[in-house]
Amino acid sequence: MDIAGHPEATTPRGLELTPFRGLRYDPDRVGSLAAVTSPPYDVVVRPDGLLHLESADPHNIVRLILPQAATPGARNAQAAETLARWRSEGVLRPDPEPALYIYEQRDGEGLLQRGLIGALRVSDPSERIVLPHEDVMPHVVADRAALMRATSANLEPLLLTYRGDATTAGTTGVVERAAARPPLLSTVTEDGYAHRLWSVTDPAETALVRRELAGHQALIADGHHRWATYRTLRAEHPSPGPWDDGLVLLVDTTRHPLRVRAIHRLLHGLAVPDALTALKGRFRVRRLDVPLPRAMAALGEAAEAGNAFLLAGDGAFHLVDRPEPELLERTVPADRPAAWRTLDATVLHATLLAHVWHVPDDSAAHVSYIHDTAATVEKAERDGGTAVLMHPVREEVVRALARQGVTMPRKSTSFGPKPASGLVLRALDL
């Protein structure tokens, strides 16, 4: 997706991707590279997933991205101390020279994704260089900012996409030539994904990538809160300086299309019977006594015709669809494009949470966001809450709204595969 359709657009700056000295695990100091990796911090299902990762290896990256202590200050201080200790012990070592990194992911179903990891100049939404498509929660941004301040590091890359074309043929060549060489690292994580990493240090190649990407803009696929955190921290520190940039993975989706999945909601304090009672006369509700895969298939069919959700938590599934038109007209803001007003996430937050169930959506005490479908159902049944299972939004809808500068409700989409955390870090003092 280039700026104004071509590299010579009037916008003075586009993507500025810079090499950096990556901080990486020494494979001789850890049990295995797979054992020290983690999904991104907001994908870890706590506490079960957190404990599993902590027990996988004493040096698992989760001890940095999700430190555990009694208070936020203590957690961040612990992460900073842990990072400093691992560096002094040689568990994490800096690469000898700045590089762009080529990162590859494969699964057992034929998916192949390759992208560029680098330090990207942080820009504001008004510059139309990095396009957000979701709103963020201020308390999450504050939490991530405090962790980055304490550690002086970008601990995990966020995921951005761009639309490559003839103007990025050189960048494509750089990626493909690197992938033909022996990698810096190669590992397979327990989810079945194979990961490989290469470095590109040749000044001519890194300059070529920088020159070509300068004519393009990117869409935030995953990591809205981390990008907002980068912007917060850049505003706090003198420029020029290391806080001007943030760690990202850039994927050309014309060559490597991403998968789009939904992010589900767990409503604490709202039991399924109470949720269903409040829906009477407002939505159609049908009970489904079927396994989860069949229930999700029914949700997909219903979503083709309009807004649809699947409630769980009481041992059954309840398909919720066909909202009363007058209810939507009264509760959904009318000052946005039709594509935004008809999103399932819009209807969930503006109509169901705000007006039908009266559940605040600004606190983890009321709403949790979970990527794994089965885990959402299990936690709802265990905790006595209500799982709201969602159908994914089409990528073209996400991109079209982002181009218009319209953000979707928070946690509306889950693009993937997401980069594994722990393969390469960016310490701001290198």
PDB file of C-alpha atoms in Angstrom, residues 97-396:
ATOM      1  CA  GLU A  97      26.966  -5.306  14.041  1.00  0.00           C
ATOM      2  CA  PRO A  98      23.657  -3.664  13.152  1.00  0.00           C
ATOM      3  CA  ALA A  99      21.402  -5.733  10.930  1.00  0.00           C
ATOM      4  CA  LEU A 100      17.964  -6.089   9.488  1.00  0.00           C
ATOM      5  CA  TYR A 101      16.639  -9.551  10.291  1.00  0.00           C
ATOM      6  CA  ILE A 102      14.704 -11.827   7.970  1.00  0.00           C
ATOM      7  CA  TYR A 103      12.196 -13.876   9.941  1.00  0.00           C
ATOM      8  CA  GLU A 104      10.425 -16.943   8.582  1.00  0.00           C
ATOM      9  CA  GLN A 105       7.526 -18.948   9.993  1.00  0.00           C
ATOM     10  CA  ARG A 106       6.113 -22.205   8.613  1.00  0.00           C
ATOM     11  CA  ASP A 107       3.388 -24.499   9.837  1.00  0.00           C
ATOM     12  CA  GLY A 108       2.423 -28.040   8.906  1.00  0.00           C
ATOM     13  CA  GLU A 109      -0.407 -26.901   6.651  1.00  0.00           C
ATOM     14  CA  GLY A 110       1.649 -25.171   3.977  1.00  0.00           C
ATOM     15  CA  LEU A 111       1.745 -21.660   5.426  1.00  0.00           C
ATOM     16  CA  LEU A 112       4.960 -19.734   4.768  1.00  0.00           C
ATOM     17  CA  GLN A 113       5.497 -16.210   6.061  1.00  0.00           C
ATOM     18  CA  ARG A 114       8.637 -14.124   5.736  1.00  0.00           C
ATOM     19  CA  GLY A 115       9.234 -10.557   6.816  1.00  0.00           C
ATOM     20  CA  LEU A 116      11.768  -7.953   7.875  1.00  0.00           C
ATOM     21  CA  ILE A 117      12.541  -7.174  11.506  1.00  0.00           C
ATOM     22  CA  GLY A 118      14.055  -3.741  12.109  1.00  0.00           C
ATOM     23  CA  ALA A 119      13.804  -0.515  14.083  1.00  0.00           C
ATOM     24  CA  LEU A 120      11.039   1.585  12.520  1.00  0.00           C
ATOM     25  CA  ARG A 121      10.757   5.355  12.947  1.00  0.00           C
ATOM     26  CA  VAL A 122       7.771   6.054  15.182  1.00  0.00           C
ATOM     27  CA  SER A 123       5.150   8.253  13.516  1.00  0.00           C
ATOM     28  CA  ASP A 124       1.832   9.783  14.488  1.00  0.00           C
ATOM     29  CA  PRO A 125      -1.485   8.678  12.944  1.00  0.00           C
ATOM     30  CA  SER A 126      -1.797  12.091  11.280  1.00  0.00           C
ATOM     31  CA  GLU A 127       1.267  11.278   9.158  1.00  0.00           C
ATOM     32  CA  ARG A 128      -0.616   8.357   7.543  1.00  0.00           C
ATOM     33  CA  ILE A 129       2.516   6.187   7.527  1.00  0.00           C
ATOM     34  CA  VAL A 130       1.569   3.505  10.047  1.00  0.00           C
ATOM     35  CA  LEU A 131      -2.186   2.970  10.040  1.00  0.00           C
ATOM     36  CA  PRO A 132      -3.933   1.715  13.167  1.00  0.00           C
ATOM     37  CA  HIS A 133      -7.263  -0.034  12.784  1.00  0.00           C
ATOM     38  CA  GLU A 134      -8.223  -0.575  16.423  1.00  0.00           C
ATOM     39  CA  ASP A 135      -8.673   1.570  19.495  1.00  0.00           C
ATOM     40  CA  VAL A 136      -6.409   0.998  22.501  1.00  0.00           C
ATOM     41  CA  MET A 137      -6.943   0.845  26.252  1.00  0.00           C
ATOM     42  CA  PRO A 138      -4.956   3.566  28.069  1.00  0.00           C
ATOM     43  CA  HIS A 139      -4.181   1.383  31.084  1.00  0.00           C
ATOM     44  CA  VAL A 140      -2.552  -1.253  28.854  1.00  0.00           C
ATOM     45  CA  VAL A 141      -0.435   1.406  27.116  1.00  0.00           C
ATOM     46  CA  ALA A 142       0.607   2.750  30.524  1.00  0.00           C
ATOM     47  CA  ASP A 143       1.540  -0.763  31.671  1.00  0.00           C
ATOM     48  CA  ARG A 144       3.652  -1.487  28.565  1.00  0.00           C
ATOM     49  CA  ALA A 145       5.289   1.949  28.743  1.00  0.00           C
ATOM     50  CA  ALA A 146       6.330   1.396  32.356  1.00  0.00           C
ATOM     51  CA  LEU A 147       7.876  -1.951  31.433  1.00  0.00           C
ATOM     52  CA  MET A 148       9.802  -0.478  28.486  1.00  0.00           C
ATOM     53  CA  ARG A 149      11.026   2.442  30.595  1.00  0.00           C
ATOM     54  CA  ALA A 150      12.296   0.074  33.274  1.00  0.00           C
ATOM     55  CA  THR A 151      14.076  -2.268  30.856  1.00  0.00           C
ATOM     56  CA  SER A 152      15.119   0.323  28.225  1.00  0.00           C
ATOM     57  CA  ALA A 153      14.298  -2.296  25.641  1.00  0.00           C
ATOM     58  CA  ASN A 154      11.806  -3.343  22.986  1.00  0.00           C
ATOM     59  CA  LEU A 155      11.249  -6.903  24.159  1.00  0.00           C
ATOM     60  CA  GLU A 156       9.087  -8.196  21.298  1.00  0.00           C
ATOM     61  CA  PRO A 157       8.307  -6.962  17.782  1.00  0.00           C
ATOM     62  CA  LEU A 158       4.831  -5.898  16.774  1.00  0.00           C
ATOM     63  CA  LEU A 159       3.443  -7.060  13.422  1.00  0.00           C
ATOM     64  CA  LEU A 160       2.946  -4.621  10.528  1.00  0.00           C
ATOM     65  CA  THR A 161       1.913  -5.346   6.950  1.00  0.00           C
ATOM     66  CA  TYR A 162       2.597  -3.510   3.722  1.00  0.00           C
ATOM     67  CA  ARG A 163       1.511  -4.138   0.135  1.00  0.00           C
ATOM     68  CA  GLY A 164       4.542  -4.845  -1.986  1.00  0.00           C
ATOM     69  CA  ASP A 165       4.634  -4.112  -5.717  1.00  0.00           C
ATOM     70  CA  ALA A 166       7.155  -3.442  -8.478  1.00  0.00           C
ATOM     71  CA  THR A 167       8.729  -0.699  -6.378  1.00  0.00           C
ATOM     72  CA  THR A 168       9.737  -3.216  -3.694  1.00  0.00           C
ATOM     73  CA  ALA A 169      11.264  -5.843  -5.996  1.00  0.00           C
ATOM     74  CA  GLY A 170      14.714  -5.147  -4.544  1.00  0.00           C
ATOM     75  CA  THR A 171      13.461  -5.705  -0.995  1.00  0.00           C
ATOM     76  CA  THR A 172      11.862  -8.973  -2.066  1.00  0.00           C
ATOM     77  CA  GLY A 173      15.208 -10.018  -3.517  1.00  0.00           C
ATOM     78  CA  VAL A 174      17.003  -9.197  -0.272  1.00  0.00           C
ATOM     79  CA  VAL A 175      14.550 -11.349   1.674  1.00  0.00           C
ATOM     80  CA  GLU A 176      14.748 -14.291  -0.723  1.00  0.00           C
ATOM     81  CA  ARG A 177      18.547 -14.244  -0.986  1.00  0.00           C
ATOM     82  CA  ALA A 178      18.870 -14.238   2.797  1.00  0.00           C
ATOM     83  CA  ALA A 179      16.447 -17.162   3.094  1.00  0.00           C
ATOM     84  CA  ALA A 180      18.663 -19.225   0.765  1.00  0.00           C
ATOM     85  CA  ARG A 181      21.568 -19.001   3.240  1.00  0.00           C
ATOM     86  CA  PRO A 182      22.062 -21.011   6.438  1.00  0.00           C
ATOM     87  CA  PRO A 183      20.066 -19.268   9.205  1.00  0.00           C
ATOM     88  CA  LEU A 184      21.305 -17.703  12.413  1.00  0.00           C
ATOM     89  CA  LEU A 185      18.806 -19.855  14.251  1.00  0.00           C
ATOM     90  CA  SER A 186      16.228 -22.503  13.515  1.00  0.00           C
ATOM     91  CA  THR A 187      13.722 -23.969  15.955  1.00  0.00           C
ATOM     92  CA  VAL A 188      10.283 -25.546  16.146  1.00  0.00           C
ATOM     93  CA  THR A 189       7.938 -24.387  18.915  1.00  0.00           C
ATOM     94  CA  GLU A 190       5.390 -26.634  20.583  1.00  0.00           C
ATOM     95  CA  ASP A 191       2.560 -25.209  18.486  1.00  0.00           C
ATOM     96  CA  GLY A 192       4.170 -26.841  15.452  1.00  0.00           C
ATOM     97  CA  TYR A 193       5.531 -23.660  13.876  1.00  0.00           C
ATOM     98  CA  ALA A 194       9.062 -23.725  12.481  1.00  0.00           C
ATOM     99  CA  HIS A 195      11.015 -20.477  12.939  1.00  0.00           C
ATOM    100  CA  ARG A 196      14.180 -19.332  11.140  1.00  0.00           C
ATOM    101  CA  LEU A 197      16.110 -16.076  11.392  1.00  0.00           C
ATOM    102  CA  TRP A 198      18.792 -14.498   9.180  1.00  0.00           C
ATOM    103  CA  SER A 199      20.664 -11.198   9.410  1.00  0.00           C
ATOM    104  CA  VAL A 200      21.272  -8.717   6.582  1.00  0.00           C
ATOM    105  CA  THR A 201      24.270  -6.519   7.326  1.00  0.00           C
ATOM    106  CA  ASP A 202      25.441  -5.462   3.862  1.00  0.00           C
ATOM    107  CA  PRO A 203      25.103  -1.643   3.729  1.00  0.00           C
ATOM    108  CA  ALA A 204      24.011  -1.704   0.086  1.00  0.00           C
ATOM    109  CA  GLU A 205      21.181  -4.145   0.836  1.00  0.00           C
ATOM    110  CA  THR A 206      19.970  -2.356   3.952  1.00  0.00           C
ATOM    111  CA  ALA A 207      20.052   0.967   2.084  1.00  0.00           C
ATOM    112  CA  LEU A 208      18.034  -0.575  -0.758  1.00  0.00           C
ATOM    113  CA  VAL A 209      15.364  -1.780   1.665  1.00  0.00           C
ATOM    114  CA  ARG A 210      15.227   1.600   3.385  1.00  0.00           C
ATOM    115  CA  ARG A 211      14.922   3.425   0.055  1.00  0.00           C
ATOM    116  CA  GLU A 212      12.142   1.204  -1.283  1.00  0.00           C
ATOM    117  CA  LEU A 213      10.062   1.125   1.902  1.00  0.00           C
ATOM    118  CA  ALA A 214      10.210   4.921   2.118  1.00  0.00           C
ATOM    119  CA  GLY A 215       7.500   5.001  -0.553  1.00  0.00           C
ATOM    120  CA  HIS A 216       5.073   2.829   1.393  1.00  0.00           C
ATOM    121  CA  GLN A 217       2.834   2.837   4.435  1.00  0.00           C
ATOM    122  CA  ALA A 218       1.922  -0.032   6.741  1.00  0.00           C
ATOM    123  CA  LEU A 219      -1.108  -1.382   8.554  1.00  0.00           C
ATOM    124  CA  ILE A 220      -0.792  -2.464  12.184  1.00  0.00           C
ATOM    125  CA  ALA A 221      -1.801  -6.117  12.120  1.00  0.00           C
ATOM    126  CA  ASP A 222      -0.941  -6.906  15.735  1.00  0.00           C
ATOM    127  CA  GLY A 223       0.468  -4.662  18.449  1.00  0.00           C
ATOM    128  CA  HIS A 224      -1.688  -1.522  18.621  1.00  0.00           C
ATOM    129  CA  HIS A 225      -0.892  -1.076  22.307  1.00  0.00           C
ATOM    130  CA  ARG A 226       2.847  -1.470  21.744  1.00  0.00           C
ATOM    131  CA  TRP A 227       2.769   1.051  18.878  1.00  0.00           C
ATOM    132  CA  ALA A 228       0.882   3.506  21.095  1.00  0.00           C
ATOM    133  CA  THR A 229       3.511   2.808  23.753  1.00  0.00           C
ATOM    134  CA  TYR A 230       6.315   3.630  21.301  1.00  0.00           C
ATOM    135  CA  ARG A 231       4.588   6.947  20.569  1.00  0.00           C
ATOM    136  CA  THR A 232       4.211   7.710  24.285  1.00  0.00           C
ATOM    137  CA  LEU A 233       7.876   7.006  25.006  1.00  0.00           C
ATOM    138  CA  ARG A 234       9.124   8.899  21.972  1.00  0.00           C
ATOM    139  CA  ALA A 235       7.293  11.986  23.271  1.00  0.00           C
ATOM    140  CA  GLU A 236       9.032  11.627  26.648  1.00  0.00           C
ATOM    141  CA  HIS A 237      12.610  11.430  25.396  1.00  0.00           C
ATOM    142  CA  PRO A 238      14.925  13.806  23.509  1.00  0.00           C
ATOM    143  CA  SER A 239      15.092  13.459  19.749  1.00  0.00           C
ATOM    144  CA  PRO A 240      17.087  12.268  17.942  1.00  0.00           C
ATOM    145  CA  GLY A 241      17.602   9.207  20.093  1.00  0.00           C
ATOM    146  CA  PRO A 242      16.856   5.482  20.390  1.00  0.00           C
ATOM    147  CA  TRP A 243      13.251   6.113  21.492  1.00  0.00           C
ATOM    148  CA  ASP A 244      12.509   7.558  18.038  1.00  0.00           C
ATOM    149  CA  ASP A 245      12.266   3.975  16.745  1.00  0.00           C
ATOM    150  CA  GLY A 246      10.431   0.820  17.745  1.00  0.00           C
ATOM    151  CA  LEU A 247      10.945  -2.882  17.048  1.00  0.00           C
ATOM    152  CA  VAL A 248       8.656  -4.226  14.291  1.00  0.00           C
ATOM    153  CA  LEU A 249       8.191  -7.132  11.912  1.00  0.00           C
ATOM    154  CA  LEU A 250       7.121  -5.951   8.435  1.00  0.00           C
ATOM    155  CA  VAL A 251       5.391  -8.513   6.204  1.00  0.00           C
ATOM    156  CA  ASP A 252       4.546  -8.006   2.533  1.00  0.00           C
ATOM    157  CA  THR A 253       1.015  -9.426   2.367  1.00  0.00           C
ATOM    158  CA  THR A 254       0.957  -9.500  -1.429  1.00  0.00           C
ATOM    159  CA  ARG A 255       3.484 -12.351  -1.093  1.00  0.00           C
ATOM    160  CA  HIS A 256       2.533 -13.677   2.324  1.00  0.00           C
ATOM    161  CA  PRO A 257      -1.149 -13.074   3.169  1.00  0.00           C
ATOM    162  CA  LEU A 258      -1.899 -13.155   6.864  1.00  0.00           C
ATOM    163  CA  ARG A 259      -4.644 -15.168   8.503  1.00  0.00           C
ATOM    164  CA  VAL A 260      -7.340 -13.177  10.266  1.00  0.00           C
ATOM    165  CA  ARG A 261      -8.971 -14.656  13.350  1.00  0.00           C
ATOM    166  CA  ALA A 262     -11.344 -13.287  15.951  1.00  0.00           C
ATOM    167  CA  ILE A 263     -10.535 -12.293  19.533  1.00  0.00           C
ATOM    168  CA  HIS A 264     -13.151 -13.547  21.958  1.00  0.00           C
ATOM    169  CA  ARG A 265     -14.518 -11.907  25.108  1.00  0.00           C
ATOM    170  CA  LEU A 266     -14.937 -13.310  28.592  1.00  0.00           C
ATOM    171  CA  LEU A 267     -17.427 -11.305  30.637  1.00  0.00           C
ATOM    172  CA  HIS A 268     -16.731 -11.597  34.352  1.00  0.00           C
ATOM    173  CA  GLY A 269     -19.641 -11.309  36.743  1.00  0.00           C
ATOM    174  CA  LEU A 270     -22.301 -11.977  34.092  1.00  0.00           C
ATOM    175  CA  ALA A 271     -23.717 -15.492  34.166  1.00  0.00           C
ATOM    176  CA  VAL A 272     -25.052 -16.993  30.955  1.00  0.00           C
ATOM    177  CA  PRO A 273     -28.692 -17.231  32.176  1.00  0.00           C
ATOM    178  CA  ASP A 274     -28.671 -13.519  33.020  1.00  0.00           C
ATOM    179  CA  ALA A 275     -27.141 -12.673  29.662  1.00  0.00           C
ATOM    180  CA  LEU A 276     -29.801 -14.684  27.836  1.00  0.00           C
ATOM    181  CA  THR A 277     -32.652 -13.157  29.820  1.00  0.00           C
ATOM    182  CA  ALA A 278     -31.543  -9.654  28.848  1.00  0.00           C
ATOM    183  CA  LEU A 279     -31.535 -10.630  25.162  1.00  0.00           C
ATOM    184  CA  LYS A 280     -35.222 -11.574  24.989  1.00  0.00           C
ATOM    185  CA  GLY A 281     -37.071  -9.513  22.411  1.00  0.00           C
ATOM    186  CA  ARG A 282     -33.840  -7.884  21.271  1.00  0.00           C
ATOM    187  CA  PHE A 283     -31.943 -10.687  19.501  1.00  0.00           C
ATOM    188  CA  ARG A 284     -32.861 -14.158  18.261  1.00  0.00           C
ATOM    189  CA  VAL A 285     -31.327 -16.813  20.530  1.00  0.00           C
ATOM    190  CA  ARG A 286     -30.978 -20.512  19.667  1.00  0.00           C
ATOM    191  CA  ARG A 287     -29.470 -23.171  21.954  1.00  0.00           C
ATOM    192  CA  LEU A 288     -26.958 -25.472  20.267  1.00  0.00           C
ATOM    193  CA  ASP A 289     -26.175 -28.773  21.985  1.00  0.00           C
ATOM    194  CA  VAL A 290     -23.261 -29.575  19.675  1.00  0.00           C
ATOM    195  CA  PRO A 291     -19.452 -29.710  19.971  1.00  0.00           C
ATOM    196  CA  LEU A 292     -17.468 -26.492  19.726  1.00  0.00           C
ATOM    197  CA  PRO A 293     -16.374 -26.931  16.081  1.00  0.00           C
ATOM    198  CA  ARG A 294     -19.979 -27.357  14.918  1.00  0.00           C
ATOM    199  CA  ALA A 295     -21.102 -24.408  17.027  1.00  0.00           C
ATOM    200  CA  MET A 296     -18.412 -22.207  15.472  1.00  0.00           C
ATOM    201  CA  ALA A 297     -19.472 -23.381  12.010  1.00  0.00           C
ATOM    202  CA  ALA A 298     -23.054 -22.346  12.826  1.00  0.00           C
ATOM    203  CA  LEU A 299     -21.740 -18.955  13.968  1.00  0.00           C
ATOM    204  CA  GLY A 300     -19.929 -18.547  10.653  1.00  0.00           C
ATOM    205  CA  GLU A 301     -23.097 -19.294   8.692  1.00  0.00           C
ATOM    206  CA  ALA A 302     -25.155 -16.849  10.755  1.00  0.00           C
ATOM    207  CA  ALA A 303     -22.474 -14.148  10.395  1.00  0.00           C
ATOM    208  CA  GLU A 304     -22.887 -14.240   6.616  1.00  0.00           C
ATOM    209  CA  ALA A 305     -26.356 -12.761   7.059  1.00  0.00           C
ATOM    210  CA  GLY A 306     -25.576 -10.155   9.725  1.00  0.00           C
ATOM    211  CA  ASN A 307     -24.372  -9.654  13.278  1.00  0.00           C
ATOM    212  CA  ALA A 308     -23.989 -12.922  15.154  1.00  0.00           C
ATOM    213  CA  PHE A 309     -22.353 -14.116  18.380  1.00  0.00           C
ATOM    214  CA  LEU A 310     -21.975 -17.395  20.235  1.00  0.00           C
ATOM    215  CA  LEU A 311     -22.436 -17.400  24.012  1.00  0.00           C
ATOM    216  CA  ALA A 312     -20.993 -20.150  26.213  1.00  0.00           C
ATOM    217  CA  GLY A 313     -20.243 -20.863  29.838  1.00  0.00           C
ATOM    218  CA  ASP A 314     -23.163 -23.001  31.009  1.00  0.00           C
ATOM    219  CA  GLY A 315     -22.279 -26.238  29.222  1.00  0.00           C
ATOM    220  CA  ALA A 316     -24.075 -25.368  26.001  1.00  0.00           C
ATOM    221  CA  PHE A 317     -23.742 -22.898  23.143  1.00  0.00           C
ATOM    222  CA  HIS A 318     -26.251 -20.168  22.379  1.00  0.00           C
ATOM    223  CA  LEU A 319     -26.303 -18.627  18.906  1.00  0.00           C
ATOM    224  CA  VAL A 320     -27.307 -14.962  19.092  1.00  0.00           C
ATOM    225  CA  ASP A 321     -28.226 -13.165  15.866  1.00  0.00           C
ATOM    226  CA  ARG A 322     -30.857 -11.010  14.109  1.00  0.00           C
ATOM    227  CA  PRO A 323     -30.692  -7.930  16.349  1.00  0.00           C
ATOM    228  CA  GLU A 324     -33.756  -5.715  16.488  1.00  0.00           C
ATOM    229  CA  PRO A 325     -33.138  -2.924  13.922  1.00  0.00           C
ATOM    230  CA  GLU A 326     -34.565  -0.226  16.199  1.00  0.00           C
ATOM    231  CA  LEU A 327     -32.154  -1.273  18.964  1.00  0.00           C
ATOM    232  CA  LEU A 328     -29.175  -0.887  16.639  1.00  0.00           C
ATOM    233  CA  GLU A 329     -30.413   2.460  15.360  1.00  0.00           C
ATOM    234  CA  ARG A 330     -30.728   3.718  18.915  1.00  0.00           C
ATOM    235  CA  THR A 331     -27.422   2.408  20.294  1.00  0.00           C
ATOM    236  CA  VAL A 332     -24.838   2.369  17.480  1.00  0.00           C
ATOM    237  CA  PRO A 333     -23.237   5.776  16.770  1.00  0.00           C
ATOM    238  CA  ALA A 334     -24.341   7.153  13.414  1.00  0.00           C
ATOM    239  CA  ASP A 335     -21.255   9.286  12.732  1.00  0.00           C
ATOM    240  CA  ARG A 336     -19.134   6.456  11.293  1.00  0.00           C
ATOM    241  CA  PRO A 337     -19.109   4.611   7.935  1.00  0.00           C
ATOM    242  CA  ALA A 338     -21.630   1.830   7.421  1.00  0.00           C
ATOM    243  CA  ALA A 339     -18.811  -0.744   7.401  1.00  0.00           C
ATOM    244  CA  TRP A 340     -17.941   0.303  10.972  1.00  0.00           C
ATOM    245  CA  ARG A 341     -21.532   0.486  12.224  1.00  0.00           C
ATOM    246  CA  THR A 342     -22.228  -3.086  11.096  1.00  0.00           C
ATOM    247  CA  LEU A 343     -19.117  -4.687  12.606  1.00  0.00           C
ATOM    248  CA  ASP A 344     -19.831  -7.421  15.135  1.00  0.00           C
ATOM    249  CA  ALA A 345     -17.385  -5.773  17.541  1.00  0.00           C
ATOM    250  CA  THR A 346     -19.205  -2.454  17.198  1.00  0.00           C
ATOM    251  CA  VAL A 347     -22.567  -4.038  17.957  1.00  0.00           C
ATOM    252  CA  LEU A 348     -21.073  -6.034  20.825  1.00  0.00           C
ATOM    253  CA  HIS A 349     -19.554  -3.008  22.551  1.00  0.00           C
ATOM    254  CA  ALA A 350     -22.071  -0.288  21.660  1.00  0.00           C
ATOM    255  CA  THR A 351     -25.247  -2.334  21.968  1.00  0.00           C
ATOM    256  CA  LEU A 352     -24.756  -5.505  23.984  1.00  0.00           C
ATOM    257  CA  LEU A 353     -22.168  -4.419  26.550  1.00  0.00           C
ATOM    258  CA  ALA A 354     -23.260  -0.793  26.969  1.00  0.00           C
ATOM    259  CA  HIS A 355     -27.052  -1.036  26.694  1.00  0.00           C
ATOM    260  CA  VAL A 356     -28.209  -4.642  27.081  1.00  0.00           C
ATOM    261  CA  TRP A 357     -25.836  -6.153  29.633  1.00  0.00           C
ATOM    262  CA  HIS A 358     -24.465  -2.924  31.202  1.00  0.00           C
ATOM    263  CA  VAL A 359     -20.926  -4.324  31.363  1.00  0.00           C
ATOM    264  CA  PRO A 360     -18.099  -1.715  31.341  1.00  0.00           C
ATOM    265  CA  ASP A 361     -15.487  -2.564  28.733  1.00  0.00           C
ATOM    266  CA  ASP A 362     -12.660  -0.426  30.084  1.00  0.00           C
ATOM    267  CA  SER A 363     -11.269  -2.809  32.687  1.00  0.00           C
ATOM    268  CA  ALA A 364      -9.918  -6.356  32.808  1.00  0.00           C
ATOM    269  CA  ALA A 365     -12.051  -6.805  35.924  1.00  0.00           C
ATOM    270  CA  HIS A 366     -15.111  -6.811  33.668  1.00  0.00           C
ATOM    271  CA  VAL A 367     -13.912  -8.049  30.270  1.00  0.00           C
ATOM    272  CA  SER A 368     -10.992 -10.278  29.272  1.00  0.00           C
ATOM    273  CA  TYR A 369      -9.850 -10.673  25.672  1.00  0.00           C
ATOM    274  CA  ILE A 370      -8.751 -14.203  24.753  1.00  0.00           C
ATOM    275  CA  HIS A 371      -7.492 -15.467  21.399  1.00  0.00           C
ATOM    276  CA  ASP A 372      -7.990 -19.200  21.955  1.00  0.00           C
ATOM    277  CA  THR A 373     -11.600 -20.307  21.436  1.00  0.00           C
ATOM    278  CA  ALA A 374     -11.553 -23.421  23.624  1.00  0.00           C
ATOM    279  CA  ALA A 375      -9.713 -21.590  26.410  1.00  0.00           C
ATOM    280  CA  THR A 376     -12.373 -18.857  26.437  1.00  0.00           C
ATOM    281  CA  VAL A 377     -15.142 -21.432  26.867  1.00  0.00           C
ATOM    282  CA  GLU A 378     -13.233 -23.340  29.553  1.00  0.00           C
ATOM    283  CA  LYS A 379     -12.536 -20.198  31.592  1.00  0.00           C
ATOM    284  CA  ALA A 380     -16.171 -19.095  31.347  1.00  0.00           C
ATOM    285  CA  GLU A 381     -17.387 -22.469  32.598  1.00  0.00           C
ATOM    286  CA  ARG A 382     -14.812 -22.514  35.396  1.00  0.00           C
ATOM    287  CA  ASP A 383     -15.389 -18.919  36.510  1.00  0.00           C
ATOM    288  CA  GLY A 384     -19.152 -18.700  36.023  1.00  0.00           C
ATOM    289  CA  GLY A 385     -18.887 -15.942  33.430  1.00  0.00           C
ATOM    290  CA  THR A 386     -20.110 -15.598  29.872  1.00  0.00           C
ATOM    291  CA  ALA A 387     -17.910 -16.305  26.859  1.00  0.00           C
ATOM    292  CA  VAL A 388     -18.789 -14.263  23.784  1.00  0.00           C
ATOM    293  CA  LEU A 389     -17.271 -16.010  20.777  1.00  0.00           C
ATOM    294  CA  MET A 390     -16.740 -13.880  17.685  1.00  0.00           C
ATOM    295  CA  HIS A 391     -16.501 -14.451  13.932  1.00  0.00           C
ATOM    296  CA  PRO A 392     -13.410 -12.914  12.246  1.00  0.00           C
ATOM    297  CA  VAL A 393     -13.578  -9.712  10.209  1.00  0.00           C
ATOM    298  CA  ARG A 394     -12.440  -9.883   6.580  1.00  0.00           C
ATOM    299  CA  GLU A 395      -9.021  -8.309   5.972  1.00  0.00           C
ATOM    300  CA  GLU A 396     -10.324  -6.061   3.186  1.00  0.00           C
TER     301      GLU A 396
END
